[in-house]
């Protein structure tokens, strides 16, 4: 934006080349509670949706279903959500990210329903001009999501099942 | 007055229902609703103390008053992520 | 691993189902200096290569060529590297990550040669059992890469070019 | 003794070469090699003070001694990432 104020000479350059840098206005945040798989294509689509020409650092967190927890072998998971409130809490997180990192853009998606080992349960993407902000915004968003968004996890074991915290 | 209670996760399984209507005295608080539910549904009594509460999709403290038609949800310990 | 010591009853369960959780041994680190694009497919391949059944959190940092820097409009970039030393410095980073986060796995790739705006110059993926470690390992790796790996960047502007730091 | 100097980035462009052989007295240090290069190639003189140095692909301090056949690289300020 800095050279927007410079005097621009008449020139034969194409208009696009003489334009100032892309404005820093990021795209709107993306928030999603979904029963569809968060597979490679879905993650890539979220990343592309928040990436502008001014984004120099993109940090993606993917939470993946592990085959063990607290020493138990986990066979599969099920996530449940209070969807209307989950989305409003995620919107609150996105608003705080927009306030703290105004040049950043954020995407958050959480899958619900049954999940197999190795599948992705949650994705957070933060795209910012610089990497420090992208790391901080991504970390803030996933930490806050875990602390405040009404989503629950049931683990299925060899010999039982349990709703677990964390 | 009547509020709508929705159940999720462990509470849904314990209640055997996804929602119910609960009659409460006018001006009853979250704490009063919680106590009444625990008394009426012993299956929930063990779970409710660990739950937060939300009124109309926002977290609410124990002393928050309910109003006619409010949506009240008890929030078990979170497991998202 | 905790239930490895438990007495195991004779059972008709298939062997695979009765096995203990997947060992935490992560795959070897991946280190790459390349002239090929670090596109979606390349990034996904790096992520998959470091993801084991015990990985619960995967943090990916992608550095993307911005259209502006220090107030100047950037048209394109060129990266140069001292490749043998760059790879040995990256191996040093990977060894330190393995020491500090022994259950983690790391992939680092840096592209060299000419790059266009919006293309990815560097990717770091850290896969760990838990998210805090994955964030920390990824951040450590990219910060240390920028501070110690002999790679250089030339920016091309409307009216000139310059080797720039950082 | 002779060392092999390789040039990268701004140094490569200033030197107009990717590498050269440099004759030095036995036991010469990185600092001595740097001073000799700056004297012989004025185009490098302005760049070398900001450079780190590497011997055989590892960072080396100014007083590190060189040996016959060593690979010496001056490292301009980094730009990776």
Coordinates of C-alpha atoms in Angstrom, one line a residue:
Chain A
X1 CA 0.0 0.0 0.0
X2 CA 3.0 2.3 0.6
X3 CA 3.5 3.2 -3.0
X4 CA -0.1 4.1 -3.5
X5 CA 0.7 7.7 -2.8
X6 CA 3.6 7.8 -5.2
X7 CA 3.2 9.9 -8.4
X8 CA 2.6 7.5 -11.2
X9 CA 4.2 8.4 -14.5
X10 CA 2.3 8.0 -17.8
X11 CA 3.5 4.7 -19.0
X12 CA 2.8 2.1 -21.6
X13 CA 2.8 -0.6 -19.0
X14 CA -0.3 -2.6 -18.7
X15 CA -2.6 -1.4 -16.0
X16 CA -2.3 -4.6 -14.0
X17 CA 1.4 -4.3 -13.7
X18 CA 1.3 -0.7 -12.5
X19 CA -1.4 -1.4 -9.9
X20 CA -0.4 -1.1 -6.2
X21 CA 0.1 -4.2 -4.2
X22 CA -3.1 -6.2 -3.5
X23 CA -5.1 -4.7 -0.7
X24 CA -4.6 -6.5 2.6
X25 CA -8.3 -7.0 3.0
X26 CA -8.6 -10.7 3.7
X27 CA -11.5 -12.9 2.7
X28 CA -14.3 -13.5 5.3
X29 CA -13.7 -16.2 7.8
X30 CA -14.8 -19.7 7.0
X31 CA -16.6 -21.7 9.7
X32 CA -18.0 -25.2 9.2
X33 CA -19.5 -28.1 11.2
X34 CA -19.7 -31.0 8.7
X35 CA -20.4 -34.7 8.5
X36 CA -18.3 -34.9 5.3
X37 CA -14.7 -36.1 5.4
X38 CA -12.1 -33.4 5.9
X39 CA -9.8 -35.1 3.4
X40 CA -6.9 -33.7 1.4
X41 CA -9.2 -32.0 -1.1
X42 CA -11.3 -30.4 1.6
X43 CA -8.2 -29.1 3.5
X44 CA -6.7 -27.7 0.3
X45 CA -10.0 -25.9 -0.5
X46 CA -10.0 -24.3 2.9
X47 CA -6.4 -23.2 2.4
X48 CA -7.0 -21.8 -1.0
X49 CA -10.2 -20.0 0.2
X50 CA -8.2 -18.0 2.8
X51 CA -5.1 -17.3 0.8
X52 CA -4.8 -13.8 -0.8
X53 CA -1.9 -12.4 -2.7
X54 CA -0.7 -10.6 0.5
X55 CA -0.5 -13.8 2.5
X56 CA 3.1 -14.9 3.0
X57 CA 2.6 -17.5 5.7
X58 CA -0.1 -20.2 5.9
X59 CA -0.3 -22.4 9.0
X60 CA -2.6 -25.4 8.9
X61 CA -3.4 -27.5 11.9
X62 CA -5.0 -30.8 11.2
X63 CA -6.2 -32.9 14.2
X64 CA -6.2 -36.6 13.3
X65 CA -7.8 -39.5 15.1
X66 CA -5.1 -41.5 16.9
X67 CA -5.2 -45.2 17.4
X68 CA -4.5 -44.8 21.2
X69 CA -5.5 -42.5 24.0
X70 CA -4.5 -42.7 27.7
X71 CA -2.9 -46.1 27.1
X72 CA -6.0 -47.6 25.5
X73 CA -6.3 -48.8 22.0
X74 CA -8.9 -46.7 20.2
X75 CA -10.9 -48.4 17.4
X76 CA -12.9 -45.4 16.2
X77 CA -14.4 -42.1 17.4
X78 CA -17.7 -40.3 17.2
X79 CA -18.1 -36.6 17.5
X80 CA -21.3 -34.8 18.5
X81 CA -21.9 -31.1 18.5
X82 CA -24.5 -28.6 19.5
X83 CA -24.3 -27.2 16.0
X84 CA -25.9 -23.8 16.3
X85 CA -23.9 -22.8 19.3
X86 CA -20.7 -24.5 18.0
X87 CA -21.0 -22.2 14.9
X88 CA -21.6 -19.1 17.0
X89 CA -18.7 -19.9 19.3
X90 CA -16.5 -20.5 16.2
X91 CA -17.7 -17.1 14.8
X92 CA -16.7 -15.5 18.1
X93 CA -13.2 -17.0 17.7
X94 CA -13.0 -15.8 14.1
X95 CA -14.0 -12.3 15.2
X96 CA -11.3 -12.2 17.9
X97 CA -8.7 -13.4 15.3
X98 CA -9.9 -10.7 12.9
X99 CA -9.5 -8.1 15.8
X100 CA -6.0 -9.3 16.8
X101 CA -4.6 -10.1 13.4
X102 CA -6.6 -7.8 11.1
X103 CA -4.6 -8.7 8.0
X104 CA -5.1 -12.4 8.6
X105 CA -7.8 -14.8 7.3
X106 CA -9.0 -17.9 9.1
X107 CA -10.8 -21.1 8.2
X108 CA -12.1 -23.5 10.8
X109 CA -13.9 -26.8 10.1
X110 CA -14.9 -29.6 12.5
X111 CA -16.2 -32.9 11.4
X112 CA -18.9 -34.7 13.4
X113 CA -20.4 -38.2 13.3
X114 CA -18.3 -41.4 13.2
X115 CA -14.6 -41.1 12.3
X116 CA -12.1 -43.8 11.7
X117 CA -8.4 -43.9 12.8
X118 CA -6.3 -41.6 10.7
X119 CA -9.2 -39.4 9.6
X120 CA -9.1 -35.7 10.2
X121 CA -11.5 -34.3 12.9
X122 CA -10.6 -30.7 12.8
X123 CA -8.8 -28.3 10.5
X124 CA -7.7 -24.7 11.2
X125 CA -6.0 -22.6 8.6
X126 CA -4.6 -19.2 9.3
X127 CA -3.1 -17.1 6.4
X128 CA -1.3 -13.9 7.3
X129 CA 1.3 -11.6 5.8
X130 CA 4.0 -13.0 8.0
X131 CA 4.6 -16.4 9.6
X132 CA 4.7 -15.4 13.3
X133 CA 1.1 -14.1 13.0
X134 CA 0.0 -17.1 11.1
X135 CA 1.3 -19.5 13.8
X136 CA -0.1 -17.4 16.6
X137 CA -3.6 -17.0 15.0
X138 CA -3.8 -20.7 14.2
X139 CA -2.7 -21.7 17.7
X140 CA -5.1 -19.3 19.3
X141 CA -8.0 -20.6 17.2
X142 CA -7.5 -24.3 17.8
X143 CA -6.8 -23.8 21.5
X144 CA -9.9 -21.6 21.9
X145 CA -12.0 -24.0 19.9
X146 CA -11.1 -26.9 22.2
X147 CA -11.9 -24.8 25.2
X148 CA -15.2 -23.2 24.2
X149 CA -16.9 -24.8 21.2
X150 CA -19.6 -27.3 22.2
X151 CA -18.3 -30.5 20.5
X152 CA -17.9 -33.8 22.2
X153 CA -15.9 -37.0 21.5
X154 CA -16.8 -40.6 22.2
X155 CA -14.0 -43.1 22.0
X156 CA -14.8 -46.7 21.1
X157 CA -12.4 -49.4 22.5
X158 CA -12.0 -53.1 22.2
X159 CA -14.3 -53.5 25.1
X160 CA -16.4 -50.4 25.6
X161 CA -17.0 -46.8 24.8
X162 CA -16.7 -43.5 26.6
X163 CA -17.4 -39.8 26.1
X164 CA -14.0 -38.2 26.9
X165 CA -12.8 -34.7 27.7
X166 CA -10.1 -33.0 25.7
Chain B
X1 CA -43.0 -20.9 32.3
X2 CA -41.6 -23.5 30.0
X3 CA -38.0 -23.9 28.6
X4 CA -36.8 -26.2 25.9
X5 CA -33.9 -28.4 27.0
X6 CA -31.7 -30.0 24.3
X7 CA -29.4 -33.0 25.1
X8 CA -26.1 -33.8 23.6
X9 CA -23.4 -36.4 23.9
X10 CA -23.4 -38.2 27.3
X11 CA -26.5 -36.3 28.5
X12 CA -28.4 -37.4 25.4
X13 CA -27.6 -41.0 26.0
X14 CA -28.4 -40.8 29.7
X15 CA -31.6 -38.9 29.1
X16 CA -32.6 -41.2 26.2
X17 CA -33.9 -38.2 24.4
X18 CA -32.6 -35.3 22.3
X19 CA -34.8 -32.7 23.9
X20 CA -37.7 -32.1 26.3
X21 CA -39.8 -29.3 27.6
X22 CA -39.4 -28.4 31.3
X23 CA -41.9 -26.4 33.4
X24 CA -40.3 -24.0 35.8
X25 CA -41.5 -21.2 38.1
X26 CA -41.2 -17.8 36.5
X27 CA -37.8 -16.3 36.9
X28 CA -36.1 -19.7 37.7
X29 CA -32.4 -19.7 37.2
X30 CA -30.0 -22.2 35.5
X31 CA -29.1 -23.6 39.0
X32 CA -32.8 -24.2 39.7
X33 CA -33.4 -25.9 36.4
X34 CA -30.3 -28.1 37.0
X35 CA -31.5 -29.1 40.4
X36 CA -35.0 -30.0 39.2
X37 CA -33.6 -32.0 36.3
X38 CA -31.3 -34.0 38.5
X39 CA -34.2 -34.8 40.9
X40 CA -36.5 -35.9 38.1
X41 CA -34.0 -37.8 36.1
X42 CA -31.6 -39.7 38.3
X43 CA -29.6 -40.8 35.2
X44 CA -28.6 -37.2 34.7
X45 CA -27.8 -36.5 38.3
X46 CA -24.2 -37.9 38.1
X47 CA -23.4 -36.0 34.9
X48 CA -24.9 -32.5 35.6
X49 CA -22.5 -31.3 38.2
X50 CA -19.6 -31.3 35.6
X51 CA -21.6 -29.5 33.0
X52 CA -21.6 -25.8 32.0
X53 CA -24.8 -24.3 30.8
X54 CA -25.9 -22.3 27.8
X55 CA -29.0 -20.2 27.3
X56 CA -30.1 -19.5 23.8
X57 CA -26.7 -20.7 22.5
X58 CA -24.5 -18.7 24.7
X59 CA -22.7 -19.7 27.9
X60 CA -24.6 -18.6 31.0
X61 CA -23.7 -18.7 34.7
X62 CA -25.6 -20.6 37.3
X63 CA -27.5 -17.6 38.6
X64 CA -28.7 -16.5 35.1
X65 CA -32.5 -16.3 34.9
X66 CA -34.4 -18.2 32.3
X67 CA -37.3 -16.9 30.4
X68 CA -40.3 -18.4 28.6
X69 CA -39.3 -20.4 25.6
X70 CA -35.6 -20.2 26.3
X71 CA -33.3 -22.9 24.9
X72 CA -31.3 -24.4 27.8
X73 CA -28.4 -26.8 27.1
X74 CA -26.2 -28.4 29.7
X75 CA -22.7 -28.7 28.3
X76 CA -20.7 -31.7 29.4
X77 CA -16.9 -31.4 29.4
X78 CA -15.8 -30.6 25.8
X79 CA -14.0 -33.0 23.5
X80 CA -13.7 -31.1 20.3
X81 CA -10.4 -30.8 18.4
Chain C
X1 CA 2.1 -48.9 24.9
X2 CA 0.7 -48.9 28.5
X3 CA -1.4 -52.0 28.0
X4 CA 1.5 -54.1 26.7
X5 CA 2.2 -55.3 30.2
X6 CA -1.4 -56.3 30.9
X7 CA -2.1 -60.0 31.1
X8 CA -3.8 -60.9 27.8
X9 CA -6.6 -63.5 28.1
X10 CA -6.9 -66.2 25.5
X11 CA -9.4 -64.8 23.1
X12 CA -10.9 -65.4 19.7
X13 CA -10.1 -61.8 18.7
X14 CA -8.0 -61.5 15.6
X15 CA -4.3 -60.9 16.4
X16 CA -4.3 -57.4 14.7
X17 CA -7.1 -56.2 16.9
X18 CA -5.4 -57.4 20.1
X19 CA -2.1 -55.7 19.2
X20 CA -0.8 -52.9 21.3
X21 CA -1.1 -49.3 20.0
X22 CA 1.2 -48.5 17.1
X23 CA 4.8 -47.9 18.3
X24 CA 5.6 -44.2 18.5
X25 CA 8.7 -44.6 16.2
X26 CA 8.1 -41.9 13.6
X27 CA 9.3 -42.2 10.1
X28 CA 12.7 -40.7 9.2
X29 CA 12.8 -36.9 8.6
X30 CA 12.4 -35.7 5.1
X31 CA 14.7 -33.0 3.8
X32 CA 14.5 -31.6 0.3
X33 CA 16.0 -28.8 -1.8
X34 CA 14.1 -28.8 -5.1
X35 CA 13.5 -27.0 -8.3
X36 CA 10.1 -28.6 -8.7
X37 CA 6.9 -26.8 -7.6
X38 CA 5.8 -27.2 -4.0
X39 CA 2.2 -27.5 -5.1
X40 CA -0.8 -29.0 -3.3
X41 CA 0.1 -32.5 -4.3
X42 CA 3.7 -32.1 -3.1
X43 CA 2.6 -30.7 0.2
X44 CA 0.1 -33.4 0.7
X45 CA 2.7 -36.0 0.0
X46 CA 5.0 -34.6 2.6
X47 CA 2.2 -34.6 5.1
X48 CA 1.3 -38.1 4.4
X49 CA 4.9 -39.2 4.6
X50 CA 5.3 -38.0 8.2
X51 CA 1.9 -39.0 9.5
X52 CA 1.8 -42.2 11.5
X53 CA -1.1 -43.8 13.4
X54 CA 0.1 -42.2 16.6
X55 CA 0.1 -38.7 15.2
X56 CA -2.7 -36.6 16.6
X57 CA -1.7 -33.2 15.5
X58 CA -0.1 -32.1 12.2
X59 CA 1.0 -28.6 11.7
X60 CA 2.0 -27.4 8.2
X61 CA 3.7 -24.2 7.5
X62 CA 3.7 -23.0 3.9
X63 CA 5.7 -19.9 2.9
X64 CA 4.1 -18.2 -0.1
X65 CA 5.6 -15.6 -2.4
X66 CA 3.8 -12.3 -1.6
X67 CA 3.2 -9.6 -4.2
X68 CA 4.7 -7.0 -2.0
X69 CA 7.6 -6.5 0.4
X70 CA 8.8 -3.4 2.2
X71 CA 6.2 -1.4 0.3
X72 CA 7.5 -2.5 -3.1
X73 CA 5.5 -4.4 -5.6
X74 CA 7.2 -7.7 -6.2
X75 CA 6.8 -9.3 -9.6
X76 CA 8.7 -12.5 -9.0
X77 CA 11.4 -14.1 -6.9
X78 CA 14.4 -16.3 -7.4
X79 CA 15.9 -18.5 -4.7
X80 CA 19.5 -19.7 -4.7
X81 CA 21.0 -22.2 -2.3
X82 CA 24.3 -23.8 -1.4
X83 CA 22.7 -27.1 -1.7
X84 CA 25.0 -29.5 0.1
X85 CA 25.3 -27.2 3.1
X86 CA 21.6 -26.4 3.0
X87 CA 20.8 -30.0 3.3
X88 CA 23.3 -30.6 6.0
X89 CA 21.9 -27.7 8.0
X90 CA 18.4 -28.9 7.5
X91 CA 19.5 -32.4 8.7
X92 CA 20.9 -30.6 11.8
X93 CA 17.5 -29.0 12.4
X94 CA 15.8 -32.4 11.9
X95 CA 18.1 -34.0 14.4
X96 CA 17.4 -31.3 17.0
X97 CA 13.7 -31.8 16.4
X98 CA 14.0 -35.5 16.9
X99 CA 15.9 -34.9 20.1
X100 CA 13.4 -32.4 21.5
X101 CA 10.2 -34.1 20.2
X102 CA 11.2 -37.8 20.0
X103 CA 7.7 -38.9 19.0
X104 CA 7.5 -36.3 16.3
X105 CA 8.3 -36.5 12.6
X106 CA 9.4 -33.7 10.4
X107 CA 9.4 -32.8 6.7
X108 CA 11.2 -29.8 5.3
X109 CA 11.3 -28.8 1.6
X110 CA 12.6 -25.6 0.1
X111 CA 12.2 -24.7 -3.5
X112 CA 14.9 -22.9 -5.4
X113 CA 15.1 -21.2 -8.8
X114 CA 12.5 -18.8 -10.2
X115 CA 9.1 -18.5 -8.4
X116 CA 6.0 -16.6 -9.3
X117 CA 3.7 -14.7 -6.9
X118 CA 1.5 -17.1 -5.0
X119 CA 3.8 -20.0 -5.3
X120 CA 5.1 -21.9 -2.3
X121 CA 8.8 -21.4 -1.5
X122 CA 9.0 -23.5 1.7
X123 CA 7.0 -26.2 3.5
X124 CA 7.6 -27.5 7.0
X125 CA 5.4 -30.3 8.3
X126 CA 5.5 -31.5 11.9
X127 CA 3.4 -34.5 13.0
X128 CA 3.3 -35.3 16.7
X129 CA 1.1 -37.1 19.1
X130 CA -0.3 -33.8 20.5
X131 CA -0.9 -30.4 19.0
X132 CA 1.3 -28.3 21.3
X133 CA 4.4 -30.3 20.2
X134 CA 3.5 -30.1 16.6
X135 CA 3.1 -26.3 16.7
X136 CA 6.4 -26.0 18.6
X137 CA 8.4 -28.3 16.4
X138 CA 7.1 -26.7 13.2
X139 CA 7.8 -23.2 14.5
X140 CA 11.3 -24.2 15.7
X141 CA 12.1 -25.8 12.3
X142 CA 11.0 -22.9 10.1
X143 CA 12.6 -20.3 12.4
X144 CA 15.9 -22.1 12.5
X145 CA 15.7 -22.8 8.8
X146 CA 15.5 -19.1 8.1
X147 CA 18.3 -18.3 10.5
X148 CA 20.8 -21.0 9.5
X149 CA 20.2 -22.6 6.1
X150 CA 22.2 -21.1 3.3
X151 CA 19.4 -20.1 0.9
X152 CA 19.1 -16.6 -0.6
X153 CA 16.2 -14.7 -2.2
X154 CA 16.3 -12.2 -5.0
X155 CA 13.2 -10.0 -5.5
X156 CA 12.4 -8.7 -8.9
X157 CA 10.5 -5.4 -9.0
X158 CA 9.0 -3.2 -11.7
X159 CA 12.3 -1.4 -12.0
X160 CA 15.0 -3.5 -10.7
X161 CA 16.1 -6.5 -8.6
X162 CA 17.8 -7.1 -5.3
X163 CA 19.1 -9.9 -3.1
X164 CA 17.2 -9.4 0.2
X165 CA 17.6 -10.7 3.7
X166 CA 14.9 -12.4 5.6
Chain D
X1 CA 48.0 -24.4 -0.2
X2 CA 45.0 -24.0 -2.3
X3 CA 41.3 -23.8 -1.3
X4 CA 38.2 -23.9 -3.5
X5 CA 35.9 -21.0 -3.2
X6 CA 32.3 -21.3 -4.3
X7 CA 30.1 -18.3 -4.9
X8 CA 26.3 -18.0 -4.4
X9 CA 23.7 -15.3 -4.7
X10 CA 25.0 -11.7 -4.6
X11 CA 28.6 -12.9 -4.4
X12 CA 28.2 -15.1 -7.5
X13 CA 26.8 -12.2 -9.5
X14 CA 29.5 -9.8 -8.2
X15 CA 32.3 -12.3 -8.8
X16 CA 30.9 -13.3 -12.2
X17 CA 31.8 -16.9 -11.4
X18 CA 30.5 -19.8 -9.5
X19 CA 33.8 -20.8 -8.1
X20 CA 37.5 -20.3 -8.1
X21 CA 40.7 -21.7 -6.7
X22 CA 42.6 -19.4 -4.2
X23 CA 46.2 -19.8 -3.2
X24 CA 46.9 -19.1 0.4
X25 CA 49.8 -19.5 2.8
X26 CA 49.7 -22.7 4.8
X27 CA 47.6 -22.3 7.9
X28 CA 45.8 -19.2 6.6
X29 CA 42.5 -18.4 8.4
X30 CA 39.0 -17.5 7.1
X31 CA 39.8 -13.9 7.9
X32 CA 43.0 -13.9 5.8
X33 CA 41.2 -15.5 2.9
X34 CA 38.4 -12.9 3.2
X35 CA 41.0 -10.0 3.2
X36 CA 42.8 -11.4 0.2
X37 CA 39.6 -11.9 -1.8
X38 CA 38.4 -8.4 -1.1
X39 CA 41.8 -7.0 -2.2
X40 CA 41.9 -9.0 -5.4
X41 CA 38.2 -8.6 -6.3
X42 CA 37.0 -5.1 -5.5
X43 CA 33.5 -6.1 -6.6
X44 CA 33.3 -8.4 -3.6
X45 CA 34.8 -6.0 -1.1
X46 CA 31.5 -4.3 -0.3
X47 CA 29.7 -7.6 0.2
X48 CA 32.2 -9.6 2.2
X49 CA 31.9 -7.8 5.5
X50 CA 28.3 -8.8 5.9
X51 CA 29.0 -12.5 5.1
X52 CA 29.4 -15.4 7.4
X53 CA 31.8 -18.2 6.3
X54 CA 31.6 -21.9 5.9
X55 CA 34.4 -24.4 5.6
X56 CA 33.5 -27.8 4.1
X57 CA 29.8 -27.1 4.5
X58 CA 29.8 -26.0 8.1
X59 CA 29.8 -22.5 9.6
X60 CA 33.3 -21.5 10.7
X61 CA 34.5 -18.5 12.7
X62 CA 36.9 -15.9 11.3
X63 CA 39.9 -17.4 13.1
X64 CA 39.3 -20.9 11.8
X65 CA 42.3 -22.3 9.9
X66 CA 41.9 -23.5 6.3
X67 CA 43.6 -26.6 5.0
X68 CA 44.6 -27.8 1.5
X69 CA 41.6 -28.6 -0.7
X70 CA 39.1 -27.1 1.7
X71 CA 35.8 -25.8 0.3
X72 CA 35.3 -22.2 1.5
X73 CA 32.0 -20.4 1.0
X74 CA 31.2 -16.9 2.1
X75 CA 27.5 -16.7 3.1
X76 CA 25.7 -13.5 2.4
X77 CA 22.7 -12.6 4.7
X78 CA 20.2 -15.4 4.4
X79 CA 16.9 -15.1 2.6
X80 CA 15.3 -18.6 2.8
X81 CA 11.8 -19.2 4.0

